[in-house]
Coordinates of C-alpha atoms and ligand atoms in Angstrom, one line a residue:
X184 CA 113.1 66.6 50.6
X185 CA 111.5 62.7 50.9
X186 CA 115.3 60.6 51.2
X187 CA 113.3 57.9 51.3
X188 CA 112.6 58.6 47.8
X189 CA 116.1 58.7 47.1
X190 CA 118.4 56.3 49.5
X191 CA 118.3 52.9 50.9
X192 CA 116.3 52.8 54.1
X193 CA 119.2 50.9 55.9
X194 CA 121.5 53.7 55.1
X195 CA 119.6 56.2 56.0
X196 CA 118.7 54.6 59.9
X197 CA 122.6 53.4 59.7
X198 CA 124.8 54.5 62.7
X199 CA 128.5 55.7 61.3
X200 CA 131.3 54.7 62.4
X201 CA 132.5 57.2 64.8
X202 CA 136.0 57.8 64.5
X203 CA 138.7 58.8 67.8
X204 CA 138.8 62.5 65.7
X205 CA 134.7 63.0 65.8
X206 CA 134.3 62.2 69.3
X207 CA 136.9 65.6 70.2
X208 CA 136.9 68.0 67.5
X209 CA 138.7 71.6 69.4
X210 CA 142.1 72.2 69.3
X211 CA 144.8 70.5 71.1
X212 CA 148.2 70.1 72.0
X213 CA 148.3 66.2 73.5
X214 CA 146.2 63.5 71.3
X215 CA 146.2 60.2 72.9
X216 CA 143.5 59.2 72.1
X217 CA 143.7 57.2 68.3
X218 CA 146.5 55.0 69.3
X219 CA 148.6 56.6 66.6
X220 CA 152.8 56.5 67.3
X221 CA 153.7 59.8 69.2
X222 CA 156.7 59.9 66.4
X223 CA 156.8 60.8 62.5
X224 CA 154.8 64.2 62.7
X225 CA 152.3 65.1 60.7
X226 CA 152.0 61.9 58.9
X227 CA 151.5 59.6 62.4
X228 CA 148.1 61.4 62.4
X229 CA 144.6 60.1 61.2
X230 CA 143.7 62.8 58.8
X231 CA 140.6 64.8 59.2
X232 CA 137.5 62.4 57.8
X233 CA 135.3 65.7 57.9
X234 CA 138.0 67.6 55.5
X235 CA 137.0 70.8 57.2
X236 CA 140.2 73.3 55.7
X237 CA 140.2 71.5 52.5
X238 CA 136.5 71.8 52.0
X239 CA 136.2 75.4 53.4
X240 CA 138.8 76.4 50.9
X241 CA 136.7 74.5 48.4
X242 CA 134.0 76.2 49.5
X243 CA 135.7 79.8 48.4
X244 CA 136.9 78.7 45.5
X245 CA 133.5 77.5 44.1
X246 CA 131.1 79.5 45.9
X247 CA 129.4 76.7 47.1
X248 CA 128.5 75.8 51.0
X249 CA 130.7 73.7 52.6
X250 CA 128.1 71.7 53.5
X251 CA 127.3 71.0 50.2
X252 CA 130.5 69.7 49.0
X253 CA 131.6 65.9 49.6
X254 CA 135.8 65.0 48.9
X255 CA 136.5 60.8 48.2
X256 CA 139.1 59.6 46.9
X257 CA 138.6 60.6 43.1
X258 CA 135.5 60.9 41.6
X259 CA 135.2 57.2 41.3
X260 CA 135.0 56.7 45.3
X261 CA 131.8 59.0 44.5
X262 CA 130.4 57.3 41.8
X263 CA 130.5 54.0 43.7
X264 CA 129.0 55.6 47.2
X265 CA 126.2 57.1 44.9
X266 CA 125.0 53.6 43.9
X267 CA 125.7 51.9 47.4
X268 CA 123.3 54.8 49.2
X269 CA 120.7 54.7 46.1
X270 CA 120.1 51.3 44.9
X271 CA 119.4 47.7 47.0
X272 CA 121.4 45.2 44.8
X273 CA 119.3 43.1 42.6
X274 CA 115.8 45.2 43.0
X275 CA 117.1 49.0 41.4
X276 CA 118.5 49.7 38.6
X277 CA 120.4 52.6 36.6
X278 CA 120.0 54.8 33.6
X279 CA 123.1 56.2 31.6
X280 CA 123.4 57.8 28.4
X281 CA 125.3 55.0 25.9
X282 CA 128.4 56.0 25.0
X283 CA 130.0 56.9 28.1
X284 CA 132.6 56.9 31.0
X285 CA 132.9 53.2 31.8
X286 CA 133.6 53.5 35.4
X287 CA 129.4 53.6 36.0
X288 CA 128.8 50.0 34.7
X289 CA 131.6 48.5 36.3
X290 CA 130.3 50.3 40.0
X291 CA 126.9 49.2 39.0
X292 CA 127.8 45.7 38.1
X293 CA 130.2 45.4 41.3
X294 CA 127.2 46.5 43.4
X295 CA 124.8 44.1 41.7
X296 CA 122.6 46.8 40.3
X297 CA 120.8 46.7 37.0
X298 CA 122.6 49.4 34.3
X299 CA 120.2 49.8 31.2
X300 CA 122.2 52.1 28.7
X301 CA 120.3 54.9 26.4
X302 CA 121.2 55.5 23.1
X303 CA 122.5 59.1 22.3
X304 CA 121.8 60.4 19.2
X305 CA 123.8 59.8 16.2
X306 CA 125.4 63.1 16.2
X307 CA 126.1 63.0 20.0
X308 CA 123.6 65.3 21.5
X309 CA 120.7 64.1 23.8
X310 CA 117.7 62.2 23.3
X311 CA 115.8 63.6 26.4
X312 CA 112.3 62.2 25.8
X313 CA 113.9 58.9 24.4
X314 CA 116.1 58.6 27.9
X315 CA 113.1 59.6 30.0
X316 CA 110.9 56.8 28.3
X317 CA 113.5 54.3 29.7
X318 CA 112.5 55.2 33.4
X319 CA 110.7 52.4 35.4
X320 CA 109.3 52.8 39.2
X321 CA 112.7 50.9 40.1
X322 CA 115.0 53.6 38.4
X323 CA 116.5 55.1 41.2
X324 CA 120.3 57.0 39.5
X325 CA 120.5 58.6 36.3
X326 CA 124.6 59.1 35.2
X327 CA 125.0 62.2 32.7
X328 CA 128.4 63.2 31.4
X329 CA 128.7 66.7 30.2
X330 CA 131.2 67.6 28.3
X331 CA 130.8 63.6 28.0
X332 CA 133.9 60.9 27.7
X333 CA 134.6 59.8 24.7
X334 CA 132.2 61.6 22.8
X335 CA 133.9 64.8 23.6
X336 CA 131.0 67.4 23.5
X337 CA 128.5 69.0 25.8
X338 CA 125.0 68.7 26.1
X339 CA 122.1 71.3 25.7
X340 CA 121.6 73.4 29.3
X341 CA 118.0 72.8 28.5
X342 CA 118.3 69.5 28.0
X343 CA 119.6 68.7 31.1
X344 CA 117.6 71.1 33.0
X345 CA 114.7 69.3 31.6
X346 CA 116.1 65.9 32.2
X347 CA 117.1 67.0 35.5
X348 CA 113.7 68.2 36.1
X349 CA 111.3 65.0 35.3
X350 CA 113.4 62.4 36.7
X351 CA 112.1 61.4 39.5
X352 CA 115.4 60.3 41.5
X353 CA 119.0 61.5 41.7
X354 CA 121.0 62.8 39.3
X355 CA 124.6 62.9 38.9
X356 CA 125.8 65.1 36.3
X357 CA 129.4 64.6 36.0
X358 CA 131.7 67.6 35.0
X359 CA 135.0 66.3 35.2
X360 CA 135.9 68.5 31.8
X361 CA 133.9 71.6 32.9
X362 CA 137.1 73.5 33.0
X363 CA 137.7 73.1 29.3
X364 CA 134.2 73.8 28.5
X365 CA 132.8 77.1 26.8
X366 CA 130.3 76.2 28.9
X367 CA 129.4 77.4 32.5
X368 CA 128.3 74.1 34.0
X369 CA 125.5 73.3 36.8
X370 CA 127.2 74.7 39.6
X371 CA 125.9 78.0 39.7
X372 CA 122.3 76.2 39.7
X373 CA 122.8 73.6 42.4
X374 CA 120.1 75.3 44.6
X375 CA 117.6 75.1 42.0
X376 CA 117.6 71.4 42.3
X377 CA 117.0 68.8 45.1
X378 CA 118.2 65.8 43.0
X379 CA 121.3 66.8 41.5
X380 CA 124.7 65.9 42.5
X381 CA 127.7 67.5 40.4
X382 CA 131.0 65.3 40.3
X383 CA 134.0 67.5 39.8
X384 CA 137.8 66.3 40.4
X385 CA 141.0 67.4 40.6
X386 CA 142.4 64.2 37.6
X387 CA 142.1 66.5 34.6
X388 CA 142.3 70.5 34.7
X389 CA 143.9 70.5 38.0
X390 CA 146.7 68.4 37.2
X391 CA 146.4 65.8 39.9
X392 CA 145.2 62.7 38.8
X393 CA 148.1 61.0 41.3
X394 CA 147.0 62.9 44.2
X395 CA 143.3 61.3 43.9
X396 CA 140.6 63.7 45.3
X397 CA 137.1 64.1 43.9
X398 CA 134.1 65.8 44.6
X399 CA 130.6 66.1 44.9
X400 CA 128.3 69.0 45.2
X401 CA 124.7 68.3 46.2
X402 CA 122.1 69.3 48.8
X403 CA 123.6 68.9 52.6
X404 CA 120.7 66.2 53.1
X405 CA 123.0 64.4 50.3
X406 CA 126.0 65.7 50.9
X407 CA 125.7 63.6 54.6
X408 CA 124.5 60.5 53.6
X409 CA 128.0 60.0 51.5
X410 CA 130.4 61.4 54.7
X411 CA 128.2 58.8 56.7
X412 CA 128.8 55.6 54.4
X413 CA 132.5 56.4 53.2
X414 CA 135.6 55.3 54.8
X415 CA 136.7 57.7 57.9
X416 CA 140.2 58.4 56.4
X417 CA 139.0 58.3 52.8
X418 CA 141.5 61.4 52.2
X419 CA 145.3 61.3 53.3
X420 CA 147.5 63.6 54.7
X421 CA 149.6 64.0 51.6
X422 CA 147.0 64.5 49.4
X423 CA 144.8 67.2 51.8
X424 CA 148.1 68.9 52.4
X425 CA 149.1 68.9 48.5
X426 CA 145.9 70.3 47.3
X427 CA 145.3 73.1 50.3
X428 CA 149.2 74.3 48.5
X429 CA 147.7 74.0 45.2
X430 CA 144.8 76.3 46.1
X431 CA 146.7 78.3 47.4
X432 CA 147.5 79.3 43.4
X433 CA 144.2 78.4 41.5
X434 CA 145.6 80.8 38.5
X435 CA 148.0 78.1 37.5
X436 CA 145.4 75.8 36.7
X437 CA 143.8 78.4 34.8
X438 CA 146.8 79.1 32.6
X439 CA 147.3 75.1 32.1
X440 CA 143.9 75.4 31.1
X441 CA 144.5 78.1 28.5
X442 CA 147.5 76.3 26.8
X443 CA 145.9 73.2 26.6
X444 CA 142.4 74.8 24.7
X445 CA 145.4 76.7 22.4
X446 CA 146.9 73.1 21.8
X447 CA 143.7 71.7 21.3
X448 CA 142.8 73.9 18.0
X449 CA 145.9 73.8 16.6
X450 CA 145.6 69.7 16.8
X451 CA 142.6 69.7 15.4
X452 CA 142.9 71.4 12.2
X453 CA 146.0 69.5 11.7
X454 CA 144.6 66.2 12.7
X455 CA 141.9 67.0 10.0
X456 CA 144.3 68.1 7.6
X457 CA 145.8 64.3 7.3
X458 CA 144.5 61.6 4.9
X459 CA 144.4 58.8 7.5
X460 CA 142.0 60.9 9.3
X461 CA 138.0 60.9 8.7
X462 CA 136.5 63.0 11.1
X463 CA 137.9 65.3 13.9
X464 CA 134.7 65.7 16.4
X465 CA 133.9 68.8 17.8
X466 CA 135.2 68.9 21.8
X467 CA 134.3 70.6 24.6
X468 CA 137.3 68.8 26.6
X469 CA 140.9 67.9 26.9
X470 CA 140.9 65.5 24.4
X471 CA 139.6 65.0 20.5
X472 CA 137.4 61.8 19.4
X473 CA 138.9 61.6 15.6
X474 CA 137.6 58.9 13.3
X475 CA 139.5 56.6 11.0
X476 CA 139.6 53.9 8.4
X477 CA 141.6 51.2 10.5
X478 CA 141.7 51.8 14.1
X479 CA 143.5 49.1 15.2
X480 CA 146.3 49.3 12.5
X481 CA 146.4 52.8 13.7
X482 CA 146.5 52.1 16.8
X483 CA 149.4 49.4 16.6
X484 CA 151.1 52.2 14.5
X485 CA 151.2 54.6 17.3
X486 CA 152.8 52.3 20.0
X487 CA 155.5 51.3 17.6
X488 CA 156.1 55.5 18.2
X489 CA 155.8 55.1 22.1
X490 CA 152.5 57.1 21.5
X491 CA 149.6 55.4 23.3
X492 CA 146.0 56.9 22.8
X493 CA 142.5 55.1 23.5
X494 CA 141.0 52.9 20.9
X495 CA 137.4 53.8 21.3
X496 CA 136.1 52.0 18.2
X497 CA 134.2 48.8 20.1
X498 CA 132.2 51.7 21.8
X499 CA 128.1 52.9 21.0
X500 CA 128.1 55.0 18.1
X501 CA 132.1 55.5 17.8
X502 CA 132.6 52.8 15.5
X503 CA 136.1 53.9 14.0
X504 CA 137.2 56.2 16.3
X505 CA 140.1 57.0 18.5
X506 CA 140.4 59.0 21.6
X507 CA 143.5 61.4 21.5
X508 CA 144.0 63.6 24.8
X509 CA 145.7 67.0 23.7
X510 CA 149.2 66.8 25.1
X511 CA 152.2 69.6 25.6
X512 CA 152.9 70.7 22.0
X513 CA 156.4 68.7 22.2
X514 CA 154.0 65.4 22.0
X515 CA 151.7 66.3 19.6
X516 CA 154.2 67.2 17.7
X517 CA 155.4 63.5 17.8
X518 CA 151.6 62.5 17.4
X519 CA 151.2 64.3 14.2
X520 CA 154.6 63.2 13.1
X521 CA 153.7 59.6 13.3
X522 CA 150.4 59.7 12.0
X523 CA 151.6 61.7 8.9
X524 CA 154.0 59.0 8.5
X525 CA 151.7 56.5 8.4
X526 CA 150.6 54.5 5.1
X527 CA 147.9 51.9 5.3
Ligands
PLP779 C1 138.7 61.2 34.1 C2 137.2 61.2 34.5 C3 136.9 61.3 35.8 C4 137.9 61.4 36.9 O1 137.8 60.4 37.8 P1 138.7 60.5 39.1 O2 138.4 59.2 39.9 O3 138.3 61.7 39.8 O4 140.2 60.5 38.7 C5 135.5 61.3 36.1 N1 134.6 61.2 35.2 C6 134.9 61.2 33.9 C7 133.8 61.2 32.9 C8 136.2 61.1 33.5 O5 136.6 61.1 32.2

């Protein structure tokens, strides 16, 4: 694989930081060596920057090399190291499918880097030849979402394997609903590609949105560049010790998973069964893009109920439309409740 192709050459000659925990790495009994307080075990300790256990359990889990798996501190940490190792600030630029997860522009904007949005099509589903078009020689990320936030739906395996395919620098494909999905995901096809990088995390499915801890699934030649530029400690104790227990029981997630997709039909044809409601979208996800007549007075409507969803209508292509994340059936209950009592 040609990095230079990919990376920023003064992140790719760039000496890391080398932590008190790289320089000895076997086990012992007396550490005196990070000028931590002897006191307060375990949390006086630097935690492991390398996230060996947490990875290697990862690693199981997924089926997926160790060494091809990168943990930051939610996805976003990933999202913004993606775009600091790719682009120089002010000469590359980004391509994204329009709508989409925000948090892309505002790390591309905060780095300084050029973010030219492509259109999906009307009904949601990719424009591959229309997003290829939009490619320049300075192009070096492309951001796919899939299932995609707001738009709720997943995009055509061959579609992305084809985008995936003739773009000619990296591309993160980010599955952060790809437990709700009827569809497999990437995952299983990470070797097939040199330029994809998967972004996973714990937020959604897993329950842990507090605990923050994302991750990234590329080739190891990737997978490096990103432990060389984060922070050392990027992952604390707490949070590697919290989600080696939950681990520990990956079926729970898997029956979270299963209520929430039973919640999720039943909210639909009810949502669609009520007159202030136009359209319930089709969704691949946790959560249902619906569109209405008044948004906003919707929207104010809710709150008065102490029920807060996202107002999506100011978005690409989602003029009109709320986004409404399937909640335990106690609160959609009250969701349903208020929005049948509403009267424009
Ligand atoms: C919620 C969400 C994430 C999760 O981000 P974290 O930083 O891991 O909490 C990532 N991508 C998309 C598209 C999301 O909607």
């Amino acid at each position: 694989m040609n990095l230079d192709l990919f990376f920023r050459p003064s992140v790719l000659s760039l000496t890391p930081y080398s932590s008190a925990r790289d320089d000895f790495q076997g086990e012992a009994s007396v550490f005196l060596d990070a000028n931590e307080n002897p006191y307060n075990s375990p949390y006086n300790r630097y935690p492991d920057p390398h996230h060996r256990k947490l990875r290697k359990r990862i690693s199981e889990l997924k089926q997926i090399p160790p060494e091809s798996i990168f943990l930051g501190n939610g996805s976003d940490e990933a999202i913004d190291l993606l775009i600091r190792a790719a682009c120089e600030p002010g000469v590359h630029s980004i391509l994204a499918i329009d709508p989409t997860y925000g948090m892309y522009a505002v790390a591309a904007a905060v780095n300084n880097v050029k973010y030219t949005r492509v259109l999906l099509n009307e009904d949601f589903t990719l424009n591959r030849e229309k997003l290829l078009r939009a490619v320049t020689p300075k192009t070096r990320l492309l951001f796919l979402c899939s299932p995609n936030n707001p738009t709720a739906n997943s995009f055509d395996s061959g579609d992305i394997d084809y985008v995936i395919r003739n773009f000619p620098g990296l591309v993160v494909l980010d599955e952060a609903y790809i437990d709700f999905s009827r569809h497999p995901g990437f995952l299983g096809r990470l070797q097939e590609y040199e330029n994809l990088v998967i972004l996973q995390t714990f937020s959604k499915a897993w329950g842990l949105a507090g605990a923050r801890l994302g991750m990234a699934f590329a080739h190891p030649d990737i997978i490096s560049i990103l432990y060389k530029i984060k922070y050392p400690y990027n992952i604390n104790v707490l949070t590697q010790e919290l989600v080696l227990n939950v681990l520990s029981q990956p079926s729970v997630k898997d029956q979270w998973v299963e209520m929430i997709l039973k919640e999720r039909a039943i909210l639909e044809q009810a949502l669609a069964a009520l007159p202030c409601i136009k359209n319930v979208y089709p969704s691949d996800a946790n959560f249902l893009l619906v569109r209405v007549d008044e948004p906003e007075k919707i929207y104010n409507w809710l709150c008065t109920w102490s029920v807060i969803v996202r107002n999506r209508s100011n978005v690409s292509l989602c003029s009109g439309c709320l986004r409404i994340t399937v909640g335990t059936p106690g609160e959609n209950r009250i969701l349903l409740e208020a929005l049948s009592s509403y009267i424009h």
